[in-house]
Amino acid sequence: MNSYIKHHEWLIIEEGFHPEYNRASESIFALGNGRMGQRANFEERYTGDSLQGSYIAGIYYPDKTRVGWWKIGYPEYFAKVLNAANWIGIDVEIDKEPLDLAECEVEDFNRILNMKEGYLERTFVARLTNGKVIRVRAKRFLSIADPDIGAIQYSVVPQNFNGEITFTPYIDADIRNEDANYNEKFWDEVCKETHKGEAYIVTKTKKLDFFICTGMMYAFHKNGEKININAVIIEKKKYTANKITVPVKKGEDLVINKYAVNVSSTNYEKSQLLKEAKSKLAGAFLKGFETLLKEHADAWSEKWKESDIEISGDVAAQQAIRFNIFQLNQTYTGEDERLNIGPKGFTGEKYGGSTYWDTEAFVLPFYLSTAGPKVAKNLLLYRYRHLKKAIENAEKLGFSDGAALFPMVTMNGEECHNEWEITFEEIHRNGAIAFAIFNYIRYTGDKKYLIDYGLEVLIGISRFWGQRVNYSQVKNQYVILGVTGPNEYENNVDNNWYTNTISTWTLTYTIESMDYVKRVDSEKFKQLIEKLAFNVTEELKKWKDIIDNMYYPVDGETGIFLQQEGYMDKEQQLAEDINPGERPINQNWSWDRILRSCFIKQADVMHGLHLLEDRYDEETIRKNFYFYEPRTVHESSLSPCIYSIVAAKLCDIQKSYELYLRASRLDLDDYNNEVSEGLHITSMAGTWLSIVKGFGGMQVRDNKIYFKPQIPEQWKNYSFMVHFRGSLLKVSVSNLEVNVFNLSDQSVALVLFNKEYKLRGNEEIRIKVN
């Protein structure tokens, strides 16, 4: 745990230069706008430890896997979101000595991420080996008003000399992914143009033929006045730059405003990329830095109006939730149904940036509540568009007749994860996608989605479950063998409780959905049954038999739902008994030792009790929670938030608060010593759930939204906002009262503390609490 980030309600602040934390800071201070992202690398040269990272949404490379590719059904590649051209670069020389923070004395270093307005600012004083001292201020943003544009304002003020400062703004496309399997570079240069004051470079991926044009323009100001410059053009392979030397006197403020554009063949014709880049860049240059920044800040203001959570009395908690919301809004805007949300977003290379089950299980509820139905629907359509590939994935593993296994990791619908215990065995991901369809329809009331898209996906998934089970003659029940549940510290186990439970839940929901579609649109139902060659009599008979006769492991003595068969054979220990010097165990124990231990990486049984809470009484949830939580080491980012929600349901607010704080500050405080690899974007949505569903007690049932708020003792009050069925509700909670205000014109049915209300537009409810 590294708590070097200062607490502030709206800012992420790093005071002092910490080279040992630089990679972590590059992740934490990263920027994005849904279409591209940029780690918080320095603009000037830096020879210290760094991961240069610039990423373009939807652009990836099928990097041939190093292991397992010869095995039947094993993915041949791992999809890498590519580290693209470095557009932020501005080399600086002071009287011919390069500015490099790894080689000079650094004072008064401050790095600030302004979450309210969406920009990164950095200031420092540098004393070079030649004795020259400069003060530098750098500000940059990736526009969410125009997501192809990025802008930098870079200021240098000489402190003790008159002399020359040389700037070299450049674009470097000679980039390598650090996680490349064979140390291969993935980009080829197509063409480039370099002129005085601007430059462009077009690159293409060596496979799949993605094209990107990256361009830059710049302007210089001295003491606020624009100055003319004489640039020297520099061109090298995959590199283009201008070099400008400017005379300065002590105290003069020399500023370069650098404007950049990234346009890709996913959004524009390949033949038009250069033209589009020039047009967009000219428009940005004409507006200027301050106007672009204002448009960007105004757009962020609109986002915060609908997604902010306010907490009074606990700055650490307030900063954390805003950081998580900020990163979620930077990563995905929902405007492009071809895109999805990688676990690291635009902040690092780990996990390849591809789509995991995290989206449906954790992120979908955030966008449902903060952005309205269109964004969430696009996440579901992403999976619908990949249904054919999911069927092909299942066929590779020996399944047939339209059975669909959605990939654990994907960019285009094809499985590309290269760990057998995940790829072949973590099949509960299918259940997460089915539950997401249910959750979307329950929340929005959009049952037409079920008719047009959802049922076809559900049938494919249910066909998979129907074939993946087998009948045990010993148990006289159906079993599911050889799986990995959500807890990845157990591999190749039999009868994982969560997997068995979500499989039969999916079968049940699919049957109910078929009945609904048949009833309301018999012609559409008939067409779908014919399209899928679905044998209604035989397949439904099999599904119902599985539902009625599935085996669920339960401890006979305690009644605990067993994470999997044989779990109680393990030596039962508590996480608190582990030597603190050996935590996290995944960085200190052998995999063999972990697998043989009782320790749990993340919510498994508890994940099922969280999703399907209406199925179980409070006592059942309680005894399972207090059995499993002490055995859970929370070494998955997806773990503390789920336990926090369940703890709140059990009215254990202190425990819920502790877990919320850990979940929400996971990256800011680097609990698991891994933030240098990138942020945990998908778990950030879980921290939002910890407040809204956990402390706020939000549920949706019977076309009504329910709230049963509680408040941690550390907070004076808190508020959150949710979209629901055309209304925007603001829920405010204190120790004295709960207030629900309808910020829209449309009436909404809600249940507050078990009492039903019809809340008209622009009206509020105030309830005193004891």
Coordinates of C-alpha atoms in Angstrom, one line a residue, residues 17 19 42 44-49 99-106:
F17 CA 9.0 13.9 -7.4
P19 CA 10.7 8.2 -9.5
F42 CA 6.1 13.3 -19.4
E44 CA 9.9 16.1 -22.2
R45 CA 12.4 13.3 -22.5
Y46 CA 12.6 10.9 -19.5
T47 CA 15.2 8.1 -19.2
G48 CA 13.8 6.8 -15.9
D49 CA 11.4 3.9 -15.5
L99 CA 15.8 18.4 -19.9
D100 CA 15.5 15.0 -18.4
L101 CA 14.0 14.6 -14.9
A102 CA 16.0 11.4 -14.4
E103 CA 19.3 13.4 -14.8
C104 CA 18.7 16.8 -13.1
E105 CA 17.7 18.1 -9.7
V106 CA 13.9 18.4 -9.4

